Amino acid sequence: LCCCEYVDRRGRRNHIAACCCDCEELDDGCDRWLTCKSLPPGALERIADTIADRLRVPWFSGAVKINVSLVPPLVLLPVFLHVAALHFLLGLIILTSLPVVVLWYYYLTHRRKERTLFFLSLGLFSLGYMYYVFLREVVPRGHVEYSQVVVLTCGLILMLAALSRAKKDPGYLPIPAGNEKPSHQGLPNKSVRGSSSGLHGISGAASSRAVNGEAKGYCRMSAEQPEGVKKDWCTKCQLVRPARAGHCRLCGRCVRRLDHHCVWINSCVGEQNHQAFILALSFFMLTSVYGITLTLHTICRGRTPFVALLYCPGAYSDYSSALSFTCVWYCAIVTAGMGYILLIQLLNISYNVTEREARLALRDNTGRRLLGGLVIDTGQYNRGLLCNWGHFLSLGSSPPQRSAEDIV
């Protein structure tokens, strides 16, 4: 394939220059629209699939498909912010409606169990665009020192590094090799077979090695305990899960110590990346608050950041100040949302409970609400503040070698 050719979803060789040619779904839809006829069921979905398949850019080994969910933030965010900077009322309307639209799209995709790059694209592009506005509109005013720009840049780099680490394997459980999926049919007459290390479960009194308050490896359960097998057996992945592991319906995989699926990183938060996720949130909060403070000190001289955020008479005196002030308010809204997420995460860590466990406890009415409902304490893994944080800081460490007694 040349750089402009690709193999479409029907397996045929195509060219990006023919993006509007031979589109039967779109032609039929236009004909029905002109003749005032209703579209058949599924017509819009087929048109959307065709457009998504033909939206490509040239690349070395063939045209690369562009994810449609990446495009809206790149186009709409700068447009909305520039329009909001034209007048105070426009800014109020747009900055109020943006969170509502984002939440609506989140519930829409969450209900359909769809994975989307929209939130990751929105987050990364927001960071890049806010940094660009800061360098272009705020720094040239001469009130920001070179060392402050360096500190802000370092914070941004550290946050991106932590985010890159959080995007890696959250602790997926290995799928049985060769599609040899163990079966629990016939229970309780047959014992469960198979584990992550290739060891077979022994019928009788089952045991699992607990490390840092949770089981490492697969739970081995006896034939006399069908209830336990039913609880820890994943029918989707066809394996027996260790303690605190869960199945993510968006990723389609089981994850060790599953906390939740984060749409902002388009990945699960589990045993292997929970620390990096908290680190990325912390760096984001520090960097964002620092950037907001520097911008407000430049635009609204002589006022504290909190007062300047609520009352800054000269913010709309010129377009540059208005754009900077609008971006500050956008950053403040995003920072408030991320700050709430970080607060809930820190409280859950302090009580050694995951988001998934808290949700299940609320559903089953087995947990107690603390701190005004901000945290749900299940009491199952809570060992005190210091022990809980020690357990969290040791996540992802290699488990100790199993002794012969454990194997037998």
mmCIF file with all atom_site columns, N, CA and C in Angstrom, residues 191-252:
data_model
loop_
_atom_site.group_PDB
_atom_site.id
_atom_site.type_symbol
_atom_site.label_atom_id
_atom_site.label_alt_id
_atom_site.label_comp_id
_atom_site.label_asym_id
_atom_site.label_entity_id
_atom_site.label_seq_id
_atom_site.pdbx_PDB_ins_code
_atom_site.Cartn_x
_atom_site.Cartn_y
_atom_site.Cartn_z
_atom_site.occupancy
_atom_site.B_iso_or_equiv
_atom_site.pdbx_formal_charge
_atom_site.auth_seq_id
_atom_site.auth_comp_id
_atom_site.auth_asym_id
_atom_site.auth_atom_id
_atom_site.pdbx_PDB_model_num
ATOM 1   N N  . SER A 1 191 ? -13.617 -30.235 41.176 1.00 0.00 ? 191 SER A N  1
ATOM 2   C CA . SER A 1 191 ? -12.900 -29.092 41.736 1.00 0.00 ? 191 SER A CA 1
ATOM 3   C C  . SER A 1 191 ? -12.435 -28.184 40.626 1.00 0.00 ? 191 SER A C  1
ATOM 4   N N  . VAL A 1 192 ? -12.200 -26.921 40.971 1.00 0.00 ? 192 VAL A N  1
ATOM 5   C CA . VAL A 1 192 ? -11.765 -25.934 39.998 1.00 0.00 ? 192 VAL A CA 1
ATOM 6   C C  . VAL A 1 192 ? -10.311 -26.172 39.649 1.00 0.00 ? 192 VAL A C  1
ATOM 7   N N  . ARG A 1 193 ? -9.987  -26.095 38.378 1.00 0.00 ? 193 ARG A N  1
ATOM 8   C CA . ARG A 1 193 ? -8.630  -26.303 37.883 1.00 0.00 ? 193 ARG A CA 1
ATOM 9   C C  . ARG A 1 193 ? -8.109  -25.025 37.274 1.00 0.00 ? 193 ARG A C  1
ATOM 10  N N  . GLY A 1 194 ? -6.765  -24.845 37.356 1.00 0.00 ? 194 GLY A N  1
ATOM 11  C CA . GLY A 1 194 ? -6.134  -23.724 36.665 1.00 0.00 ? 194 GLY A CA 1
ATOM 12  C C  . GLY A 1 194 ? -5.833  -22.577 37.589 1.00 0.00 ? 194 GLY A C  1
ATOM 13  N N  . SER A 1 195 ? -4.690  -21.938 37.348 1.00 0.00 ? 195 SER A N  1
ATOM 14  C CA . SER A 1 195 ? -4.297  -20.760 38.114 1.00 0.00 ? 195 SER A CA 1
ATOM 15  C C  . SER A 1 195 ? -3.335  -19.959 37.283 1.00 0.00 ? 195 SER A C  1
ATOM 16  N N  . SER A 1 196 ? -2.994  -18.763 37.762 1.00 0.00 ? 196 SER A N  1
ATOM 17  C CA . SER A 1 196 ? -2.124  -17.884 37.008 1.00 0.00 ? 196 SER A CA 1
ATOM 18  C C  . SER A 1 196 ? -0.722  -18.430 36.886 1.00 0.00 ? 196 SER A C  1
ATOM 19  N N  . SER A 1 197 ? -0.301  -19.304 37.807 1.00 0.00 ? 197 SER A N  1
ATOM 20  C CA . SER A 1 197 ? 1.052   -19.844 37.758 1.00 0.00 ? 197 SER A CA 1
ATOM 21  C C  . SER A 1 197 ? 1.089   -21.251 37.210 1.00 0.00 ? 197 SER A C  1
ATOM 22  N N  . GLY A 1 198 ? -0.049  -21.744 36.735 1.00 0.00 ? 198 GLY A N  1
ATOM 23  C CA . GLY A 1 198 ? -0.084  -23.074 36.164 1.00 0.00 ? 198 GLY A CA 1
ATOM 24  C C  . GLY A 1 198 ? -0.328  -24.147 37.188 1.00 0.00 ? 198 GLY A C  1
ATOM 25  N N  . LEU A 1 199 ? -0.505  -23.818 38.487 1.00 0.00 ? 199 LEU A N  1
ATOM 26  C CA . LEU A 1 199 ? -0.747  -24.797 39.520 1.00 0.00 ? 199 LEU A CA 1
ATOM 27  C C  . LEU A 1 199 ? -2.215  -25.177 39.516 1.00 0.00 ? 199 LEU A C  1
ATOM 28  N N  . HIS A 1 200 ? -2.508  -26.421 39.849 1.00 0.00 ? 200 HIS A N  1
ATOM 29  C CA . HIS A 1 200 ? -3.881  -26.903 39.860 1.00 0.00 ? 200 HIS A CA 1
ATOM 30  C C  . HIS A 1 200 ? -4.430  -26.843 41.272 1.00 0.00 ? 200 HIS A C  1
ATOM 31  N N  . GLY A 1 201 ? -5.704  -26.456 41.354 1.00 0.00 ? 201 GLY A N  1
ATOM 32  C CA . GLY A 1 201 ? -6.355  -26.423 42.657 1.00 0.00 ? 201 GLY A CA 1
ATOM 33  C C  . GLY A 1 201 ? -6.518  -27.823 43.200 1.00 0.00 ? 201 GLY A C  1
ATOM 34  N N  . ILE A 1 202 ? -6.313  -27.974 44.495 1.00 0.00 ? 202 ILE A N  1
ATOM 35  C CA . ILE A 1 202 ? -6.425  -29.269 45.138 1.00 0.00 ? 202 ILE A CA 1
ATOM 36  C C  . ILE A 1 202 ? -7.777  -29.348 45.819 1.00 0.00 ? 202 ILE A C  1
ATOM 37  N N  . SER A 1 203 ? -8.461  -30.437 45.619 1.00 0.00 ? 203 SER A N  1
ATOM 38  C CA . SER A 1 203 ? -9.761  -30.623 46.237 1.00 0.00 ? 203 SER A CA 1
ATOM 39  C C  . SER A 1 203 ? -9.569  -30.784 47.733 1.00 0.00 ? 203 SER A C  1
ATOM 40  N N  . GLY A 1 204 ? -10.414 -30.139 48.516 1.00 0.00 ? 204 GLY A N  1
ATOM 41  C CA . GLY A 1 204 ? -10.291 -30.179 49.966 1.00 0.00 ? 204 GLY A CA 1
ATOM 42  C C  . GLY A 1 204 ? -10.331 -28.778 50.509 1.00 0.00 ? 204 GLY A C  1
ATOM 43  N N  . ALA A 1 205 ? -9.647  -28.551 51.620 1.00 0.00 ? 205 ALA A N  1
ATOM 44  C CA . ALA A 1 205 ? -9.622  -27.221 52.245 1.00 0.00 ? 205 ALA A CA 1
ATOM 45  C C  . ALA A 1 205 ? -8.767  -26.309 51.412 1.00 0.00 ? 205 ALA A C  1
ATOM 46  N N  . ALA A 1 206 ? -9.377  -25.290 50.823 1.00 0.00 ? 206 ALA A N  1
ATOM 47  C CA . ALA A 1 206 ? -8.652  -24.386 49.939 1.00 0.00 ? 206 ALA A CA 1
ATOM 48  C C  . ALA A 1 206 ? -8.047  -23.267 50.745 1.00 0.00 ? 206 ALA A C  1
ATOM 49  N N  . SER A 1 207 ? -6.939  -22.736 50.216 1.00 0.00 ? 207 SER A N  1
ATOM 50  C CA . SER A 1 207 ? -6.260  -21.622 50.886 1.00 0.00 ? 207 SER A CA 1
ATOM 51  C C  . SER A 1 207 ? -5.614  -20.768 49.837 1.00 0.00 ? 207 SER A C  1
ATOM 52  N N  . SER A 1 208 ? -5.393  -19.507 50.149 1.00 0.00 ? 208 SER A N  1
ATOM 53  C CA . SER A 1 208 ? -4.696  -18.579 49.269 1.00 0.00 ? 208 SER A CA 1
ATOM 54  C C  . SER A 1 208 ? -3.713  -17.800 50.095 1.00 0.00 ? 208 SER A C  1
ATOM 55  N N  . ARG A 1 209 ? -2.568  -17.482 49.508 1.00 0.00 ? 209 ARG A N  1
ATOM 56  C CA . ARG A 1 209 ? -1.528  -16.756 50.228 1.00 0.00 ? 209 ARG A CA 1
ATOM 57  C C  . ARG A 1 209 ? -1.864  -15.275 50.212 1.00 0.00 ? 209 ARG A C  1
ATOM 58  N N  . ALA A 1 210 ? -2.043  -14.658 51.386 1.00 0.00 ? 210 ALA A N  1
ATOM 59  C CA . ALA A 1 210 ? -2.383  -13.244 51.501 1.00 0.00 ? 210 ALA A CA 1
ATOM 60  C C  . ALA A 1 210 ? -1.131  -12.430 51.657 1.00 0.00 ? 210 ALA A C  1
ATOM 61  N N  . VAL A 1 211 ? -1.004  -11.393 50.821 1.00 0.00 ? 211 VAL A N  1
ATOM 62  C CA . VAL A 1 211 ? 0.123   -10.485 50.886 1.00 0.00 ? 211 VAL A CA 1
ATOM 63  C C  . VAL A 1 211 ? -0.438  -9.070  50.947 1.00 0.00 ? 211 VAL A C  1
ATOM 64  N N  . ASN A 1 212 ? -0.036  -8.319  51.970 1.00 0.00 ? 212 ASN A N  1
ATOM 65  C CA . ASN A 1 212 ? -0.511  -6.941  52.161 1.00 0.00 ? 212 ASN A CA 1
ATOM 66  C C  . ASN A 1 212 ? -2.030  -6.870  52.252 1.00 0.00 ? 212 ASN A C  1
ATOM 67  N N  . GLY A 1 213 ? -2.616  -7.907  52.840 1.00 0.00 ? 213 GLY A N  1
ATOM 68  C CA . GLY A 1 213 ? -4.057  -7.834  53.084 1.00 0.00 ? 213 GLY A CA 1
ATOM 69  C C  . GLY A 1 213 ? -4.909  -8.342  51.954 1.00 0.00 ? 213 GLY A C  1
ATOM 70  N N  . GLU A 1 214 ? -4.307  -8.834  50.862 1.00 0.00 ? 214 GLU A N  1
ATOM 71  C CA . GLU A 1 214 ? -5.131  -9.368  49.792 1.00 0.00 ? 214 GLU A CA 1
ATOM 72  C C  . GLU A 1 214 ? -4.438  -10.569 49.195 1.00 0.00 ? 214 GLU A C  1
ATOM 73  N N  . ALA A 1 215 ? -5.226  -11.410 48.529 1.00 0.00 ? 215 ALA A N  1
ATOM 74  C CA . ALA A 1 215 ? -4.682  -12.650 48.007 1.00 0.00 ? 215 ALA A CA 1
ATOM 75  C C  . ALA A 1 215 ? -3.864  -12.388 46.776 1.00 0.00 ? 215 ALA A C  1
ATOM 76  N N  . LYS A 1 216 ? -2.699  -13.052 46.701 1.00 0.00 ? 216 LYS A N  1
ATOM 77  C CA . LYS A 1 216 ? -1.867  -12.988 45.506 1.00 0.00 ? 216 LYS A CA 1
ATOM 78  C C  . LYS A 1 216 ? -1.996  -14.314 44.782 1.00 0.00 ? 216 LYS A C  1
ATOM 79  N N  . GLY A 1 217 ? -2.321  -14.286 43.507 1.00 0.00 ? 217 GLY A N  1
ATOM 80  C CA . GLY A 1 217 ? -2.520  -15.505 42.756 1.00 0.00 ? 217 GLY A CA 1
ATOM 81  C C  . GLY A 1 217 ? -3.990  -15.866 42.754 1.00 0.00 ? 217 GLY A C  1
ATOM 82  N N  . TYR A 1 218 ? -4.308  -16.971 42.131 1.00 0.00 ? 218 TYR A N  1
ATOM 83  C CA . TYR A 1 218 ? -5.704  -17.354 42.008 1.00 0.00 ? 218 TYR A CA 1
ATOM 84  C C  . TYR A 1 218 ? -6.173  -18.070 43.259 1.00 0.00 ? 218 TYR A C  1
ATOM 85  N N  . CYS A 1 219 ? -7.436  -17.859 43.614 1.00 0.00 ? 219 CYS A N  1
ATOM 86  C CA . CYS A 1 219 ? -8.015  -18.543 44.759 1.00 0.00 ? 219 CYS A CA 1
ATOM 87  C C  . CYS A 1 219 ? -8.231  -20.002 44.395 1.00 0.00 ? 219 CYS A C  1
ATOM 88  N N  . ARG A 1 220 ? -7.856  -20.880 45.300 1.00 0.00 ? 220 ARG A N  1
ATOM 89  C CA . ARG A 1 220 ? -8.072  -22.307 45.082 1.00 0.00 ? 220 ARG A CA 1
ATOM 90  C C  . ARG A 1 220 ? -9.183  -22.744 46.024 1.00 0.00 ? 220 ARG A C  1
ATOM 91  N N  . MET A 1 221 ? -10.293 -23.216 45.475 1.00 0.00 ? 221 MET A N  1
ATOM 92  C CA . MET A 1 221 ? -11.446 -23.550 46.286 1.00 0.00 ? 221 MET A CA 1
ATOM 93  C C  . MET A 1 221 ? -11.827 -25.003 46.080 1.00 0.00 ? 221 MET A C  1
ATOM 94  N N  . SER A 1 222 ? -12.407 -25.549 47.083 1.00 0.00 ? 222 SER A N  1
ATOM 95  C CA . SER A 1 222 ? -12.714 -26.973 47.066 1.00 0.00 ? 222 SER A CA 1
ATOM 96  C C  . SER A 1 222 ? -14.080 -27.223 46.445 1.00 0.00 ? 222 SER A C  1
ATOM 97  N N  . ALA A 1 223 ? -14.343 -28.491 46.204 1.00 0.00 ? 223 ALA A N  1
ATOM 98  C CA . ALA A 1 223 ? -15.628 -28.858 45.629 1.00 0.00 ? 223 ALA A CA 1
ATOM 99  C C  . ALA A 1 223 ? -16.751 -28.723 46.650 1.00 0.00 ? 223 ALA A C  1
ATOM 100 N N  . GLU A 1 224 ? -16.405 -28.684 47.939 1.00 0.00 ? 224 GLU A N  1
ATOM 101 C CA . GLU A 1 224 ? -17.418 -28.563 48.970 1.00 0.00 ? 224 GLU A CA 1
ATOM 102 C C  . GLU A 1 224 ? -17.860 -27.112 49.191 1.00 0.00 ? 224 GLU A C  1
ATOM 103 N N  . GLN A 1 225 ? -17.312 -26.151 48.438 1.00 0.00 ? 225 GLN A N  1
ATOM 104 C CA . GLN A 1 225 ? -17.645 -24.750 48.597 1.00 0.00 ? 225 GLN A CA 1
ATOM 105 C C  . GLN A 1 225 ? -18.111 -24.149 47.267 1.00 0.00 ? 225 GLN A C  1
ATOM 106 N N  . PRO A 1 226 ? -19.251 -24.580 46.758 1.00 0.00 ? 226 PRO A N  1
ATOM 107 C CA . PRO A 1 226 ? -19.710 -24.041 45.475 1.00 0.00 ? 226 PRO A CA 1
ATOM 108 C C  . PRO A 1 226 ? -20.040 -22.563 45.547 1.00 0.00 ? 226 PRO A C  1
ATOM 109 N N  . GLU A 1 227 ? -20.446 -22.055 46.754 1.00 0.00 ? 227 GLU A N  1
ATOM 110 C CA . GLU A 1 227 ? -20.769 -20.651 46.837 1.00 0.00 ? 227 GLU A CA 1
ATOM 111 C C  . GLU A 1 227 ? -19.538 -19.790 46.579 1.00 0.00 ? 227 GLU A C  1
ATOM 112 N N  . GLY A 1 228 ? -18.407 -20.168 47.150 1.00 0.00 ? 228 GLY A N  1
ATOM 113 C CA . GLY A 1 228 ? -17.183 -19.407 46.932 1.00 0.00 ? 228 GLY A CA 1
ATOM 114 C C  . GLY A 1 228 ? -16.729 -19.448 45.493 1.00 0.00 ? 228 GLY A C  1
ATOM 115 N N  . VAL A 1 229 ? -16.919 -20.597 44.847 1.00 0.00 ? 229 VAL A N  1
ATOM 116 C CA . VAL A 1 229 ? -16.533 -20.719 43.446 1.00 0.00 ? 229 VAL A CA 1
ATOM 117 C C  . VAL A 1 229 ? -17.397 -19.803 42.584 1.00 0.00 ? 229 VAL A C  1
ATOM 118 N N  . LYS A 1 230 ? -18.679 -19.776 42.865 1.00 0.00 ? 230 LYS A N  1
ATOM 119 C CA . LYS A 1 230 ? -19.580 -18.933 42.087 1.00 0.00 ? 230 LYS A CA 1
ATOM 120 C C  . LYS A 1 230 ? -19.234 -17.461 42.245 1.00 0.00 ? 230 LYS A C  1
ATOM 121 N N  . LYS A 1 231 ? -18.796 -17.094 43.449 1.00 0.00 ? 231 LYS A N  1
ATOM 122 C CA . LYS A 1 231 ? -18.485 -15.699 43.713 1.00 0.00 ? 231 LYS A CA 1
ATOM 123 C C  . LYS A 1 231 ? -17.258 -15.234 42.959 1.00 0.00 ? 231 LYS A C  1
ATOM 124 N N  . ASP A 1 232 ? -16.208 -16.069 42.876 1.00 0.00 ? 232 ASP A N  1
ATOM 125 C CA . ASP A 1 232 ? -14.933 -15.653 42.311 1.00 0.00 ? 232 ASP A CA 1
ATOM 126 C C  . ASP A 1 232 ? -14.716 -16.134 40.888 1.00 0.00 ? 232 ASP A C  1
ATOM 127 N N  . TRP A 1 233 ? -15.672 -16.803 40.324 1.00 0.00 ? 233 TRP A N  1
ATOM 128 C CA . TRP A 1 233 ? -15.522 -17.287 38.959 1.00 0.00 ? 233 TRP A CA 1
ATOM 129 C C  . TRP A 1 233 ? -16.003 -16.221 37.985 1.00 0.00 ? 233 TRP A C  1
ATOM 130 N N  . CYS A 1 234 ? -15.178 -15.891 36.995 1.00 0.00 ? 234 CYS A N  1
ATOM 131 C CA . CYS A 1 234 ? -15.558 -14.917 35.974 1.00 0.00 ? 234 CYS A CA 1
ATOM 132 C C  . CYS A 1 234 ? -16.022 -15.670 34.744 1.00 0.00 ? 234 CYS A C  1
ATOM 133 N N  . THR A 1 235 ? -17.282 -15.526 34.423 1.00 0.00 ? 235 THR A N  1
ATOM 134 C CA . THR A 1 235 ? -17.831 -16.226 33.267 1.00 0.00 ? 235 THR A CA 1
ATOM 135 C C  . THR A 1 235 ? -17.364 -15.616 31.955 1.00 0.00 ? 235 THR A C  1
ATOM 136 N N  . LYS A 1 236 ? -16.932 -14.348 31.975 1.00 0.00 ? 236 LYS A N  1
ATOM 137 C CA . LYS A 1 236 ? -16.464 -13.693 30.752 1.00 0.00 ? 236 LYS A CA 1
ATOM 138 C C  . LYS A 1 236 ? -15.049 -14.134 30.388 1.00 0.00 ? 236 LYS A C  1
ATOM 139 N N  . CYS A 1 237 ? -14.154 -14.093 31.379 1.00 0.00 ? 237 CYS A N  1
ATOM 140 C CA . CYS A 1 237 ? -12.751 -14.449 31.127 1.00 0.00 ? 237 CYS A CA 1
ATOM 141 C C  . CYS A 1 237 ? -12.472 -15.924 31.349 1.00 0.00 ? 237 CYS A C  1
ATOM 142 N N  . GLN A 1 238 ? -13.445 -16.656 31.920 1.00 0.00 ? 238 GLN A N  1
ATOM 143 C CA . GLN A 1 238 ? -13.303 -18.083 32.159 1.00 0.00 ? 238 GLN A CA 1
ATOM 144 C C  . GLN A 1 238 ? -12.095 -18.388 33.040 1.00 0.00 ? 238 GLN A C  1
ATOM 145 N N  . LEU A 1 239 ? -12.033 -17.742 34.186 1.00 0.00 ? 239 LEU A N  1
ATOM 146 C CA . LEU A 1 239 ? -10.977 -17.996 35.161 1.00 0.00 ? 239 LEU A CA 1
ATOM 147 C C  . LEU A 1 239 ? -11.483 -17.675 36.556 1.00 0.00 ? 239 LEU A C  1
ATOM 148 N N  . VAL A 1 240 ? -10.724 -18.186 37.541 1.00 0.00 ? 240 VAL A N  1
ATOM 149 C CA . VAL A 1 240 ? -11.041 -17.918 38.936 1.00 0.00 ? 240 VAL A CA 1
ATOM 150 C C  . VAL A 1 240 ? -10.214 -16.724 39.393 1.00 0.00 ? 240 VAL A C  1
ATOM 151 N N  . ARG A 1 241 ? -10.880 -15.706 39.905 1.00 0.00 ? 241 ARG A N  1
ATOM 152 C CA . ARG A 1 241 ? -10.206 -14.465 40.266 1.00 0.00 ? 241 ARG A CA 1
ATOM 153 C C  . ARG A 1 241 ? -9.672  -14.524 41.683 1.00 0.00 ? 241 ARG A C  1
ATOM 154 N N  . PRO A 1 242 ? -8.535  -13.843 41.930 1.00 0.00 ? 242 PRO A N  1
ATOM 155 C CA . PRO A 1 242 ? -8.068  -13.683 43.319 1.00 0.00 ? 242 PRO A CA 1
ATOM 156 C C  . PRO A 1 242 ? -8.927  -12.681 44.058 1.00 0.00 ? 242 PRO A C  1
ATOM 157 N N  . ALA A 1 243 ? -8.666  -12.545 45.348 1.00 0.00 ? 243 ALA A N  1
ATOM 158 C CA . ALA A 1 243 ? -9.445  -11.617 46.162 1.00 0.00 ? 243 ALA A CA 1
ATOM 159 C C  . ALA A 1 243 ? -9.272  -10.193 45.655 1.00 0.00 ? 243 ALA A C  1
ATOM 160 N N  . ARG A 1 244 ? -10.352 -9.409  45.666 1.00 0.00 ? 244 ARG A N  1
ATOM 161 C CA . ARG A 1 244 ? -10.411 -7.991  45.313 1.00 0.00 ? 244 ARG A CA 1
ATOM 162 C C  . ARG A 1 244 ? -10.261 -7.739  43.813 1.00 0.00 ? 244 ARG A C  1
ATOM 163 N N  . ALA A 1 245 ? -10.119 -8.775  43.024 1.00 0.00 ? 245 ALA A N  1
ATOM 164 C CA . ALA A 1 245 ? -10.064 -8.597  41.568 1.00 0.00 ? 245 ALA A CA 1
ATOM 165 C C  . ALA A 1 245 ? -11.479 -8.431  41.034 1.00 0.00 ? 245 ALA A C  1
ATOM 166 N N  . GLY A 1 246 ? -11.605 -7.816  39.884 1.00 0.00 ? 246 GLY A N  1
ATOM 167 C CA . GLY A 1 246 ? -12.912 -7.595  39.287 1.00 0.00 ? 246 GLY A CA 1
ATOM 168 C C  . GLY A 1 246 ? -12.824 -7.555  37.776 1.00 0.00 ? 246 GLY A C  1
ATOM 169 N N  . HIS A 1 247 ? -13.970 -7.729  37.134 1.00 0.00 ? 247 HIS A N  1
ATOM 170 C CA . HIS A 1 247 ? -14.043 -7.707  35.677 1.00 0.00 ? 247 HIS A CA 1
ATOM 171 C C  . HIS A 1 247 ? -14.522 -6.340  35.216 1.00 0.00 ? 247 HIS A C  1
ATOM 172 N N  . CYS A 1 248 ? -13.783 -5.715  34.304 1.00 0.00 ? 248 CYS A N  1
ATOM 173 C CA . CYS A 1 248 ? -14.172 -4.431  33.734 1.00 0.00 ? 248 CYS A CA 1
ATOM 174 C C  . CYS A 1 248 ? -14.982 -4.697  32.474 1.00 0.00 ? 248 CYS A C  1
ATOM 175 N N  . ARG A 1 249 ? -16.206 -4.218  32.455 1.00 0.00 ? 249 ARG A N  1
ATOM 176 C CA . ARG A 1 249 ? -17.075 -4.483  31.316 1.00 0.00 ? 249 ARG A CA 1
ATOM 177 C C  . ARG A 1 249 ? -16.689 -3.637  30.108 1.00 0.00 ? 249 ARG A C  1
ATOM 178 N N  . LEU A 1 250 ? -15.931 -2.551  30.300 1.00 0.00 ? 250 LEU A N  1
ATOM 179 C CA . LEU A 1 250 ? -15.489 -1.732  29.176 1.00 0.00 ? 250 LEU A CA 1
ATOM 180 C C  . LEU A 1 250 ? -14.234 -2.301  28.532 1.00 0.00 ? 250 LEU A C  1
ATOM 181 N N  . CYS A 1 251 ? -13.265 -2.733  29.354 1.00 0.00 ? 251 CYS A N  1
ATOM 182 C CA . CYS A 1 251 ? -12.027 -3.324  28.820 1.00 0.00 ? 251 CYS A CA 1
ATOM 183 C C  . CYS A 1 251 ? -12.206 -4.787  28.448 1.00 0.00 ? 251 CYS A C  1
ATOM 184 N N  . GLY A 1 252 ? -13.176 -5.462  29.068 1.00 0.00 ? 252 GLY A N  1
ATOM 185 C CA . GLY A 1 252 ? -13.384 -6.870  28.795 1.00 0.00 ? 252 GLY A CA 1
ATOM 186 C C  . GLY A 1 252 ? -12.343 -7.767  29.418 1.00 0.00 ? 252 GLY A C  1
#
